[in-house]
Amino acid sequence: MNIWPIGLSTGCFYQNNVLDCLKAIRESGFSIVEVCSAPRHLDYHDLGAVGAAAARIDELGMAAFSFHAPFADHIDISALEHDRREIALGEILRAVEAAATLRAQYLVIHPGPEHAMTPPPAERLQRMENTVSVLNQVARRCRELGIGCALENKLPHLLFGHTSDILWILDALEDVDAGACLDTGHANLSGDLFMLVRKLAGHLRMIHVNDNNGNFDDHLPPGDGRINWVELLHDLSVSGFHGPLILEIAGTGDSVTTMSNARRGRSYLREVSRRMALKPR
């Protein structure tokens, strides 16, 4: 049975400066993080600020495993308009530079727009091709800077929010090393969590672990919702997954409570893994 490293996304403190939350994260025993790109949290346009975050992470004996690229309505890499795609590409390339400054191993990207739409088939195909074209440019820059690129499965109501979409995009990319980041909460809402584990097995680089009750993207700590974590961790083990589990949980506005939730989620995952390891074969 695999014992996966467990990290924490700083996104649970997205409304606060990243420098103000790193010590609390480290004191809770987390040594790896995914750094969030929310504007109030870390201005990825300011490489001086990014460098200060990198220095603080290093000073605390931590490592930034990944950096989450920005996502917003105006960052639409599938856009039909060339100028809009260029703006989106520029934002993500700035995030690539920030990831390199953080010495992150991966840049996590949402592959598509952040709003719901149901375009006609011809437009949908064009948007998918636009997405691949932009991602090819991003992946090339990532490779130049020694960073991996991981595409995250999206919420089911968003364009490209289903298993077949992310598989199509991954297959169409020129960079065969581009991988995937499985978000357990998104996949649970899509109803295809276990299918995604099987279908993405060869592509998985990391997991965003969070729970929900099947209705909303609650970002609960593992064990607080309805995901079958015993089955999920078993399937990940069988698939040969060796990457980290990055807790991506909602903040509470109170750092003490937030970190208590993070530790509880970590303990739950460790306990499930321990029991699986002890189970007679």
PDB file of C-alpha atoms in Angstrom:
ATOM      1  CA  MET A   1       0.000   0.000   0.000  1.00  0.00           C
ATOM      2  CA  ASN A   2       1.304   3.426  -0.943  1.00  0.00           C
ATOM      3  CA  ILE A   3       1.842   6.070   1.706  1.00  0.00           C
ATOM      4  CA  TRP A   4       1.405   9.271  -0.252  1.00  0.00           C
ATOM      5  CA  PRO A   5       2.837  12.601   0.894  1.00  0.00           C
ATOM      6  CA  ILE A   6       0.051  14.941   1.963  1.00  0.00           C
ATOM      7  CA  GLY A   7       0.294  18.657   1.331  1.00  0.00           C
ATOM      8  CA  LEU A   8      -1.988  21.661   1.601  1.00  0.00           C
ATOM      9  CA  SER A   9      -3.151  24.272  -0.869  1.00  0.00           C
ATOM     10  CA  THR A  10      -2.635  27.787   0.464  1.00  0.00           C
ATOM     11  CA  GLY A  11      -5.971  28.563  -1.185  1.00  0.00           C
ATOM     12  CA  CYS A  12      -7.700  28.074   2.157  1.00  0.00           C
ATOM     13  CA  PHE A  13      -6.149  31.464   2.974  1.00  0.00           C
ATOM     14  CA  TYR A  14      -6.786  33.038  -0.441  1.00  0.00           C
ATOM     15  CA  GLN A  15      -8.057  36.288   1.078  1.00  0.00           C
ATOM     16  CA  ASN A  16      -4.808  36.806   2.997  1.00  0.00           C
ATOM     17  CA  ASN A  17      -1.256  37.402   1.860  1.00  0.00           C
ATOM     18  CA  VAL A  18       0.588  34.120   1.410  1.00  0.00           C
ATOM     19  CA  LEU A  19       3.398  35.330   3.692  1.00  0.00           C
ATOM     20  CA  ASP A  20       0.913  35.597   6.557  1.00  0.00           C
ATOM     21  CA  CYS A  21      -0.195  31.962   6.443  1.00  0.00           C
ATOM     22  CA  LEU A  22       2.925  29.914   5.713  1.00  0.00           C
ATOM     23  CA  LYS A  23       4.101  29.708   9.328  1.00  0.00           C
ATOM     24  CA  ALA A  24       0.726  28.375  10.521  1.00  0.00           C
ATOM     25  CA  ILE A  25       0.781  25.776   7.743  1.00  0.00           C
ATOM     26  CA  ARG A  26       4.307  24.665   8.681  1.00  0.00           C
ATOM     27  CA  GLU A  27       3.493  24.528  12.391  1.00  0.00           C
ATOM     28  CA  SER A  28       0.646  22.146  11.545  1.00  0.00           C
ATOM     29  CA  GLY A  29       3.190  19.735  10.090  1.00  0.00           C
ATOM     30  CA  PHE A  30       2.727  20.386   6.368  1.00  0.00           C
ATOM     31  CA  SER A  31       5.999  20.530   4.476  1.00  0.00           C
ATOM     32  CA  ILE A  32       4.650  20.712   0.925  1.00  0.00           C
ATOM     33  CA  VAL A  33       2.154  23.205  -0.440  1.00  0.00           C
ATOM     34  CA  GLU A  34       0.367  24.227  -3.576  1.00  0.00           C
ATOM     35  CA  VAL A  35       0.495  28.004  -3.833  1.00  0.00           C
ATOM     36  CA  CYS A  36      -2.716  29.769  -4.804  1.00  0.00           C
ATOM     37  CA  SER A  37      -2.728  32.588  -7.376  1.00  0.00           C
ATOM     38  CA  ALA A  38      -5.636  34.634  -5.977  1.00  0.00           C
ATOM     39  CA  PRO A  39      -4.776  38.355  -6.403  1.00  0.00           C
ATOM     40  CA  ARG A  40      -4.947  39.233  -2.686  1.00  0.00           C
ATOM     41  CA  HIS A  41      -2.959  36.127  -1.817  1.00  0.00           C
ATOM     42  CA  LEU A  42      -0.033  36.390  -4.223  1.00  0.00           C
ATOM     43  CA  ASP A  43       0.331  38.786  -7.143  1.00  0.00           C
ATOM     44  CA  TYR A  44       1.951  36.483  -9.684  1.00  0.00           C
ATOM     45  CA  HIS A  45       2.689  39.498 -11.901  1.00  0.00           C
ATOM     46  CA  ASP A  46       5.129  40.736  -9.250  1.00  0.00           C
ATOM     47  CA  LEU A  47       8.109  38.385  -9.367  1.00  0.00           C
ATOM     48  CA  GLY A  48       9.617  40.237  -6.417  1.00  0.00           C
ATOM     49  CA  ALA A  49       6.623  39.236  -4.286  1.00  0.00           C
ATOM     50  CA  VAL A  50       6.798  35.714  -5.679  1.00  0.00           C
ATOM     51  CA  GLY A  51      10.501  35.563  -4.837  1.00  0.00           C
ATOM     52  CA  ALA A  52       9.758  36.650  -1.277  1.00  0.00           C
ATOM     53  CA  ALA A  53       7.215  33.826  -0.984  1.00  0.00           C
ATOM     54  CA  ALA A  54       9.749  31.353  -2.369  1.00  0.00           C
ATOM     55  CA  ALA A  55      12.346  32.519   0.156  1.00  0.00           C
ATOM     56  CA  ARG A  56       9.889  32.185   3.037  1.00  0.00           C
ATOM     57  CA  ILE A  57       8.842  28.691   1.938  1.00  0.00           C
ATOM     58  CA  ASP A  58      12.502  27.682   1.830  1.00  0.00           C
ATOM     59  CA  GLU A  59      13.256  29.324   5.174  1.00  0.00           C
ATOM     60  CA  LEU A  60      10.483  27.285   6.802  1.00  0.00           C
ATOM     61  CA  GLY A  61      11.859  24.038   5.377  1.00  0.00           C
ATOM     62  CA  MET A  62       8.947  23.616   2.998  1.00  0.00           C
ATOM     63  CA  ALA A  63       8.593  23.060  -0.736  1.00  0.00           C
ATOM     64  CA  ALA A  64       6.086  24.379  -3.255  1.00  0.00           C
ATOM     65  CA  PHE A  65       5.059  21.263  -5.138  1.00  0.00           C
ATOM     66  CA  SER A  66       2.718  23.175  -7.419  1.00  0.00           C
ATOM     67  CA  PHE A  67       1.410  26.595  -8.340  1.00  0.00           C
ATOM     68  CA  HIS A  68      -2.214  26.971  -9.402  1.00  0.00           C
ATOM     69  CA  ALA A  69      -2.584  29.090 -12.536  1.00  0.00           C
ATOM     70  CA  PRO A  70      -5.169  31.885 -12.320  1.00  0.00           C
ATOM     71  CA  PHE A  71      -8.730  31.169 -13.402  1.00  0.00           C
ATOM     72  CA  ALA A  72     -11.428  33.754 -14.008  1.00  0.00           C
ATOM     73  CA  ASP A  73     -14.055  34.644 -16.607  1.00  0.00           C
ATOM     74  CA  HIS A  74     -11.626  36.875 -18.497  1.00  0.00           C
ATOM     75  CA  ILE A  75      -8.993  34.114 -18.710  1.00  0.00           C
ATOM     76  CA  ASP A  76     -10.574  32.008 -21.431  1.00  0.00           C
ATOM     77  CA  ILE A  77      -8.049  29.993 -23.423  1.00  0.00           C
ATOM     78  CA  SER A  78     -10.880  28.565 -25.539  1.00  0.00           C
ATOM     79  CA  ALA A  79     -12.187  31.971 -26.657  1.00  0.00           C
ATOM     80  CA  LEU A  80     -13.156  32.347 -30.299  1.00  0.00           C
ATOM     81  CA  GLU A  81     -11.589  35.807 -30.444  1.00  0.00           C
ATOM     82  CA  HIS A  82      -7.824  35.781 -31.007  1.00  0.00           C
ATOM     83  CA  ASP A  83      -7.230  38.841 -28.793  1.00  0.00           C
ATOM     84  CA  ARG A  84      -9.043  37.254 -25.857  1.00  0.00           C
ATOM     85  CA  ARG A  85      -6.994  34.077 -26.203  1.00  0.00           C
ATOM     86  CA  GLU A  86      -3.788  36.120 -26.298  1.00  0.00           C
ATOM     87  CA  ILE A  87      -4.761  37.889 -23.069  1.00  0.00           C
ATOM     88  CA  ALA A  88      -5.474  34.523 -21.417  1.00  0.00           C
ATOM     89  CA  LEU A  89      -2.209  33.078 -22.716  1.00  0.00           C
ATOM     90  CA  GLY A  90      -0.292  36.068 -21.362  1.00  0.00           C
ATOM     91  CA  GLU A  91      -1.779  35.591 -17.899  1.00  0.00           C
ATOM     92  CA  ILE A  92      -0.921  31.898 -17.803  1.00  0.00           C
ATOM     93  CA  LEU A  93       2.615  32.479 -19.087  1.00  0.00           C
ATOM     94  CA  ARG A  94       3.111  34.959 -16.248  1.00  0.00           C
ATOM     95  CA  ALA A  95       1.962  32.186 -13.919  1.00  0.00           C
ATOM     96  CA  VAL A  96       4.562  29.865 -15.464  1.00  0.00           C
ATOM     97  CA  GLU A  97       7.290  32.389 -14.590  1.00  0.00           C
ATOM     98  CA  ALA A  98       5.922  32.603 -11.064  1.00  0.00           C
ATOM     99  CA  ALA A  99       5.910  28.803 -10.746  1.00  0.00           C
ATOM    100  CA  ALA A 100       9.551  28.728 -11.816  1.00  0.00           C
ATOM    101  CA  THR A 101      10.416  31.413  -9.253  1.00  0.00           C
ATOM    102  CA  LEU A 102       8.680  29.337  -6.576  1.00  0.00           C
ATOM    103  CA  ARG A 103      10.690  26.312  -7.774  1.00  0.00           C
ATOM    104  CA  ALA A 104       7.417  24.426  -8.116  1.00  0.00           C
ATOM    105  CA  GLN A 105       7.346  21.078  -9.869  1.00  0.00           C
ATOM    106  CA  TYR A 106       3.978  21.629 -11.550  1.00  0.00           C
ATOM    107  CA  LEU A 107       1.688  24.342 -12.826  1.00  0.00           C
ATOM    108  CA  VAL A 108      -1.973  23.342 -12.402  1.00  0.00           C
ATOM    109  CA  ILE A 109      -4.324  24.672 -15.081  1.00  0.00           C
ATOM    110  CA  HIS A 110      -8.097  24.680 -15.574  1.00  0.00           C
ATOM    111  CA  PRO A 111      -8.381  23.825 -19.296  1.00  0.00           C
ATOM    112  CA  GLY A 112     -11.221  26.074 -20.412  1.00  0.00           C
ATOM    113  CA  PRO A 113     -13.576  28.920 -19.494  1.00  0.00           C
ATOM    114  CA  GLU A 114     -14.925  29.476 -15.996  1.00  0.00           C
ATOM    115  CA  HIS A 115     -18.538  29.965 -16.998  1.00  0.00           C
ATOM    116  CA  ALA A 116     -21.242  27.550 -18.076  1.00  0.00           C
ATOM    117  CA  MET A 117     -22.068  27.327 -21.765  1.00  0.00           C
ATOM    118  CA  THR A 118     -23.487  24.831 -24.226  1.00  0.00           C
ATOM    119  CA  PRO A 119     -22.153  25.881 -27.621  1.00  0.00           C
ATOM    120  CA  PRO A 120     -23.243  24.184 -30.844  1.00  0.00           C
ATOM    121  CA  PRO A 121     -21.011  21.268 -31.912  1.00  0.00           C
ATOM    122  CA  ALA A 122     -18.920  23.231 -34.409  1.00  0.00           C
ATOM    123  CA  GLU A 123     -18.154  25.974 -31.896  1.00  0.00           C
ATOM    124  CA  ARG A 124     -17.437  23.427 -29.177  1.00  0.00           C
ATOM    125  CA  LEU A 125     -14.864  21.702 -31.369  1.00  0.00           C
ATOM    126  CA  GLN A 126     -13.286  25.051 -32.260  1.00  0.00           C
ATOM    127  CA  ARG A 127     -13.019  25.943 -28.580  1.00  0.00           C
ATOM    128  CA  MET A 128     -11.377  22.616 -27.791  1.00  0.00           C
ATOM    129  CA  GLU A 129      -8.874  23.149 -30.593  1.00  0.00           C
ATOM    130  CA  ASN A 130      -8.190  26.682 -29.324  1.00  0.00           C
ATOM    131  CA  THR A 131      -7.603  25.287 -25.842  1.00  0.00           C
ATOM    132  CA  VAL A 132      -5.097  22.765 -27.143  1.00  0.00           C
ATOM    133  CA  SER A 133      -3.286  25.436 -29.169  1.00  0.00           C
ATOM    134  CA  VAL A 134      -2.844  27.666 -26.112  1.00  0.00           C
ATOM    135  CA  LEU A 135      -1.891  24.773 -23.857  1.00  0.00           C
ATOM    136  CA  ASN A 136       0.777  23.667 -26.330  1.00  0.00           C
ATOM    137  CA  GLN A 137       2.415  27.075 -25.966  1.00  0.00           C
ATOM    138  CA  VAL A 138       2.123  26.919 -22.174  1.00  0.00           C
ATOM    139  CA  ALA A 139       3.539  23.388 -22.054  1.00  0.00           C
ATOM    140  CA  ARG A 140       6.518  24.404 -24.188  1.00  0.00           C
ATOM    141  CA  ARG A 141       7.333  27.275 -21.846  1.00  0.00           C
ATOM    142  CA  CYS A 142       6.923  25.013 -18.828  1.00  0.00           C
ATOM    143  CA  ARG A 143       9.357  22.543 -20.364  1.00  0.00           C
ATOM    144  CA  GLU A 144      11.888  25.331 -21.031  1.00  0.00           C
ATOM    145  CA  LEU A 145      11.756  26.289 -17.352  1.00  0.00           C
ATOM    146  CA  GLY A 146      11.820  22.718 -16.054  1.00  0.00           C
ATOM    147  CA  ILE A 147       8.226  22.670 -14.818  1.00  0.00           C
ATOM    148  CA  GLY A 148       5.518  20.082 -15.364  1.00  0.00           C
ATOM    149  CA  CYS A 149       2.055  20.978 -16.598  1.00  0.00           C
ATOM    150  CA  ALA A 150      -1.026  19.355 -15.026  1.00  0.00           C
ATOM    151  CA  LEU A 151      -4.589  19.846 -16.292  1.00  0.00           C
ATOM    152  CA  GLU A 152      -7.317  19.769 -13.655  1.00  0.00           C
ATOM    153  CA  ASN A 153     -10.721  18.202 -14.256  1.00  0.00           C
ATOM    154  CA  LYS A 154     -13.396  20.861 -13.993  1.00  0.00           C
ATOM    155  CA  LEU A 155     -16.851  21.167 -12.469  1.00  0.00           C
ATOM    156  CA  PRO A 156     -19.492  19.352 -14.540  1.00  0.00           C
ATOM    157  CA  HIS A 157     -21.540  22.448 -15.414  1.00  0.00           C
ATOM    158  CA  LEU A 158     -18.529  24.121 -17.048  1.00  0.00           C
ATOM    159  CA  LEU A 159     -17.353  23.627 -20.616  1.00  0.00           C
ATOM    160  CA  PHE A 160     -14.923  20.685 -20.816  1.00  0.00           C
ATOM    161  CA  GLY A 161     -16.142  19.452 -17.435  1.00  0.00           C
ATOM    162  CA  HIS A 162     -16.414  15.760 -18.283  1.00  0.00           C
ATOM    163  CA  THR A 163     -14.006  12.849 -18.472  1.00  0.00           C
ATOM    164  CA  SER A 164     -14.050  12.597 -22.262  1.00  0.00           C
ATOM    165  CA  ASP A 165     -13.105  16.274 -22.578  1.00  0.00           C
ATOM    166  CA  ILE A 166      -9.944  16.193 -20.508  1.00  0.00           C
ATOM    167  CA  LEU A 167      -8.891  12.920 -22.163  1.00  0.00           C
ATOM    168  CA  TRP A 168      -9.398  14.471 -25.614  1.00  0.00           C
ATOM    169  CA  ILE A 169      -7.330  17.517 -24.667  1.00  0.00           C
ATOM    170  CA  LEU A 170      -4.521  15.455 -23.141  1.00  0.00           C
ATOM    171  CA  ASP A 171      -4.392  13.217 -26.199  1.00  0.00           C
ATOM    172  CA  ALA A 172      -4.287  16.213 -28.544  1.00  0.00           C
ATOM    173  CA  LEU A 173      -1.393  17.983 -26.788  1.00  0.00           C
ATOM    174  CA  GLU A 174       2.003  17.893 -28.476  1.00  0.00           C
ATOM    175  CA  ASP A 175       3.782  17.509 -25.112  1.00  0.00           C
ATOM    176  CA  VAL A 176       3.271  13.886 -24.152  1.00  0.00           C
ATOM    177  CA  ASP A 177       4.586  14.633 -20.653  1.00  0.00           C
ATOM    178  CA  ALA A 178       1.658  16.927 -19.823  1.00  0.00           C
ATOM    179  CA  GLY A 179      -0.287  15.309 -17.020  1.00  0.00           C
ATOM    180  CA  ALA A 180      -3.442  15.616 -14.984  1.00  0.00           C
ATOM    181  CA  CYS A 181      -4.460  16.790 -11.547  1.00  0.00           C
ATOM    182  CA  LEU A 182      -7.533  14.956 -10.299  1.00  0.00           C
ATOM    183  CA  ASP A 183      -9.867  17.096  -8.184  1.00  0.00           C
ATOM    184  CA  THR A 184     -11.873  14.621  -6.129  1.00  0.00           C
ATOM    185  CA  GLY A 185     -14.647  17.094  -5.327  1.00  0.00           C
ATOM    186  CA  HIS A 186     -15.203  18.060  -8.956  1.00  0.00           C
ATOM    187  CA  ALA A 187     -15.203  14.421 -10.036  1.00  0.00           C
ATOM    188  CA  ASN A 188     -17.624  13.442  -7.274  1.00  0.00           C
ATOM    189  CA  LEU A 189     -20.082  16.085  -8.494  1.00  0.00           C
ATOM    190  CA  SER A 190     -19.642  14.787 -12.042  1.00  0.00           C
ATOM    191  CA  GLY A 191     -20.416  11.278 -10.868  1.00  0.00           C
ATOM    192  CA  ASP A 192     -17.299   9.883 -12.541  1.00  0.00           C
ATOM    193  CA  LEU A 193     -14.683   9.945  -9.789  1.00  0.00           C
ATOM    194  CA  PHE A 194     -13.668   6.292 -10.052  1.00  0.00           C
ATOM    195  CA  MET A 195     -13.841   6.302 -13.831  1.00  0.00           C
ATOM    196  CA  LEU A 196     -11.465   9.285 -13.867  1.00  0.00           C
ATOM    197  CA  VAL A 197      -8.970   7.453 -11.669  1.00  0.00           C
ATOM    198  CA  ARG A 198      -8.967   4.569 -14.132  1.00  0.00           C
ATOM    199  CA  LYS A 199      -8.971   6.668 -17.300  1.00  0.00           C
ATOM    200  CA  LEU A 200      -6.323   9.127 -16.094  1.00  0.00           C
ATOM    201  CA  ALA A 201      -4.113   6.524 -14.412  1.00  0.00           C
ATOM    202  CA  GLY A 202      -1.202   7.037 -16.794  1.00  0.00           C
ATOM    203  CA  HIS A 203      -1.516  10.819 -16.661  1.00  0.00           C
ATOM    204  CA  LEU A 204      -1.997  11.506 -12.948  1.00  0.00           C
ATOM    205  CA  ARG A 205       0.687  13.676 -11.362  1.00  0.00           C
ATOM    206  CA  MET A 206      -1.143  14.877  -8.243  1.00  0.00           C
ATOM    207  CA  ILE A 207      -4.530  14.831  -6.526  1.00  0.00           C
ATOM    208  CA  HIS A 208      -6.547  17.726  -5.126  1.00  0.00           C
ATOM    209  CA  VAL A 209      -8.274  16.021  -2.207  1.00  0.00           C
ATOM    210  CA  ASN A 210     -11.513  17.463  -0.875  1.00  0.00           C
ATOM    211  CA  ASP A 211     -14.940  16.112  -0.049  1.00  0.00           C
ATOM    212  CA  ASN A 212     -18.569  17.052  -0.615  1.00  0.00           C
ATOM    213  CA  ASN A 213     -22.061  15.625  -0.273  1.00  0.00           C
ATOM    214  CA  GLY A 214     -22.730  15.399  -3.988  1.00  0.00           C
ATOM    215  CA  ASN A 215     -24.572  18.694  -4.343  1.00  0.00           C
ATOM    216  CA  PHE A 216     -22.092  21.568  -4.050  1.00  0.00           C
ATOM    217  CA  ASP A 217     -18.351  22.083  -4.402  1.00  0.00           C
ATOM    218  CA  ASP A 218     -17.987  22.404  -0.624  1.00  0.00           C
ATOM    219  CA  HIS A 219     -14.243  21.681  -0.388  1.00  0.00           C
ATOM    220  CA  LEU A 220     -14.745  19.788   2.862  1.00  0.00           C
ATOM    221  CA  PRO A 221     -11.884  17.914   4.526  1.00  0.00           C
ATOM    222  CA  PRO A 222     -11.760  14.242   3.465  1.00  0.00           C
ATOM    223  CA  GLY A 223     -14.134  12.218   5.620  1.00  0.00           C
ATOM    224  CA  ASP A 224     -16.621  15.057   6.124  1.00  0.00           C
ATOM    225  CA  GLY A 225     -18.620  14.285   2.974  1.00  0.00           C
ATOM    226  CA  ARG A 226     -19.797  11.257   1.012  1.00  0.00           C
ATOM    227  CA  ILE A 227     -16.760  10.248  -1.039  1.00  0.00           C
ATOM    228  CA  ASN A 228     -15.756   6.632  -0.495  1.00  0.00           C
ATOM    229  CA  TRP A 229     -12.109   7.250   0.401  1.00  0.00           C
ATOM    230  CA  VAL A 230     -11.351   3.585   1.044  1.00  0.00           C
ATOM    231  CA  GLU A 231     -12.314   2.718  -2.519  1.00  0.00           C
ATOM    232  CA  LEU A 232     -10.608   5.795  -3.935  1.00  0.00           C
ATOM    233  CA  LEU A 233      -7.269   5.219  -2.209  1.00  0.00           C
ATOM    234  CA  HIS A 234      -7.419   1.543  -3.139  1.00  0.00           C
ATOM    235  CA  ASP A 235      -7.932   2.450  -6.800  1.00  0.00           C
ATOM    236  CA  LEU A 236      -5.103   4.985  -6.683  1.00  0.00           C
ATOM    237  CA  SER A 237      -2.811   2.346  -5.209  1.00  0.00           C
ATOM    238  CA  VAL A 238      -3.773  -0.218  -7.845  1.00  0.00           C
ATOM    239  CA  SER A 239      -3.196   2.372 -10.584  1.00  0.00           C
ATOM    240  CA  GLY A 240       0.371   2.901  -9.389  1.00  0.00           C
ATOM    241  CA  PHE A 241      -0.113   6.556  -8.481  1.00  0.00           C
ATOM    242  CA  HIS A 242       2.856   7.914  -6.512  1.00  0.00           C
ATOM    243  CA  GLY A 243       2.245  11.664  -6.435  1.00  0.00           C
ATOM    244  CA  PRO A 244       1.130  13.810  -3.520  1.00  0.00           C
ATOM    245  CA  LEU A 245      -2.348  14.318  -2.118  1.00  0.00           C
ATOM    246  CA  ILE A 246      -2.847  18.083  -1.855  1.00  0.00           C
ATOM    247  CA  LEU A 247      -5.638  19.055   0.522  1.00  0.00           C
ATOM    248  CA  GLU A 248      -7.718  21.765  -1.144  1.00  0.00           C
ATOM    249  CA  ILE A 249     -10.198  22.702   1.546  1.00  0.00           C
ATOM    250  CA  ALA A 250     -12.325  25.766   2.170  1.00  0.00           C
ATOM    251  CA  GLY A 251     -11.083  28.382   4.596  1.00  0.00           C
ATOM    252  CA  THR A 252     -13.214  29.344   7.566  1.00  0.00           C
ATOM    253  CA  GLY A 253     -11.979  32.899   8.114  1.00  0.00           C
ATOM    254  CA  ASP A 254     -10.283  31.712  11.286  1.00  0.00           C
ATOM    255  CA  SER A 255      -6.792  30.279  10.827  1.00  0.00           C
ATOM    256  CA  VAL A 256      -6.995  28.077  13.927  1.00  0.00           C
ATOM    257  CA  THR A 257     -10.181  26.375  12.729  1.00  0.00           C
ATOM    258  CA  THR A 258      -8.925  26.143   9.153  1.00  0.00           C
ATOM    259  CA  MET A 259      -5.725  24.421  10.191  1.00  0.00           C
ATOM    260  CA  SER A 260      -7.630  22.138  12.567  1.00  0.00           C
ATOM    261  CA  ASN A 261      -9.765  21.061   9.607  1.00  0.00           C
ATOM    262  CA  ALA A 262      -6.640  20.506   7.498  1.00  0.00           C
ATOM    263  CA  ARG A 263      -5.035  18.345  10.159  1.00  0.00           C
ATOM    264  CA  ARG A 264      -8.240  16.357  10.590  1.00  0.00           C
ATOM    265  CA  GLY A 265      -8.423  15.700   6.850  1.00  0.00           C
ATOM    266  CA  ARG A 266      -4.781  14.607   6.815  1.00  0.00           C
ATOM    267  CA  SER A 267      -5.305  12.307   9.789  1.00  0.00           C
ATOM    268  CA  TYR A 268      -8.319  10.746   8.116  1.00  0.00           C
ATOM    269  CA  LEU A 269      -6.388   9.987   4.927  1.00  0.00           C
ATOM    270  CA  ARG A 270      -3.501   8.540   6.914  1.00  0.00           C
ATOM    271  CA  GLU A 271      -5.824   6.356   8.949  1.00  0.00           C
ATOM    272  CA  VAL A 272      -7.558   5.008   5.834  1.00  0.00           C
ATOM    273  CA  SER A 273      -4.153   4.259   4.295  1.00  0.00           C
ATOM    274  CA  ARG A 274      -2.939   2.590   7.487  1.00  0.00           C
ATOM    275  CA  ARG A 275      -5.976   0.322   7.731  1.00  0.00           C
ATOM    276  CA  MET A 276      -5.650  -0.645   4.091  1.00  0.00           C
ATOM    277  CA  ALA A 277      -2.009  -1.509   4.597  1.00  0.00           C
ATOM    278  CA  LEU A 278      -2.870  -3.762   7.549  1.00  0.00           C
ATOM    279  CA  LYS A 279      -5.762  -5.489   5.804  1.00  0.00           C
ATOM    280  CA  PRO A 280      -4.945  -9.165   5.084  1.00  0.00           C
ATOM    281  CA  ARG A 281      -4.392  -9.913   1.425  1.00  0.00           C
TER     282      ARG A 281
END
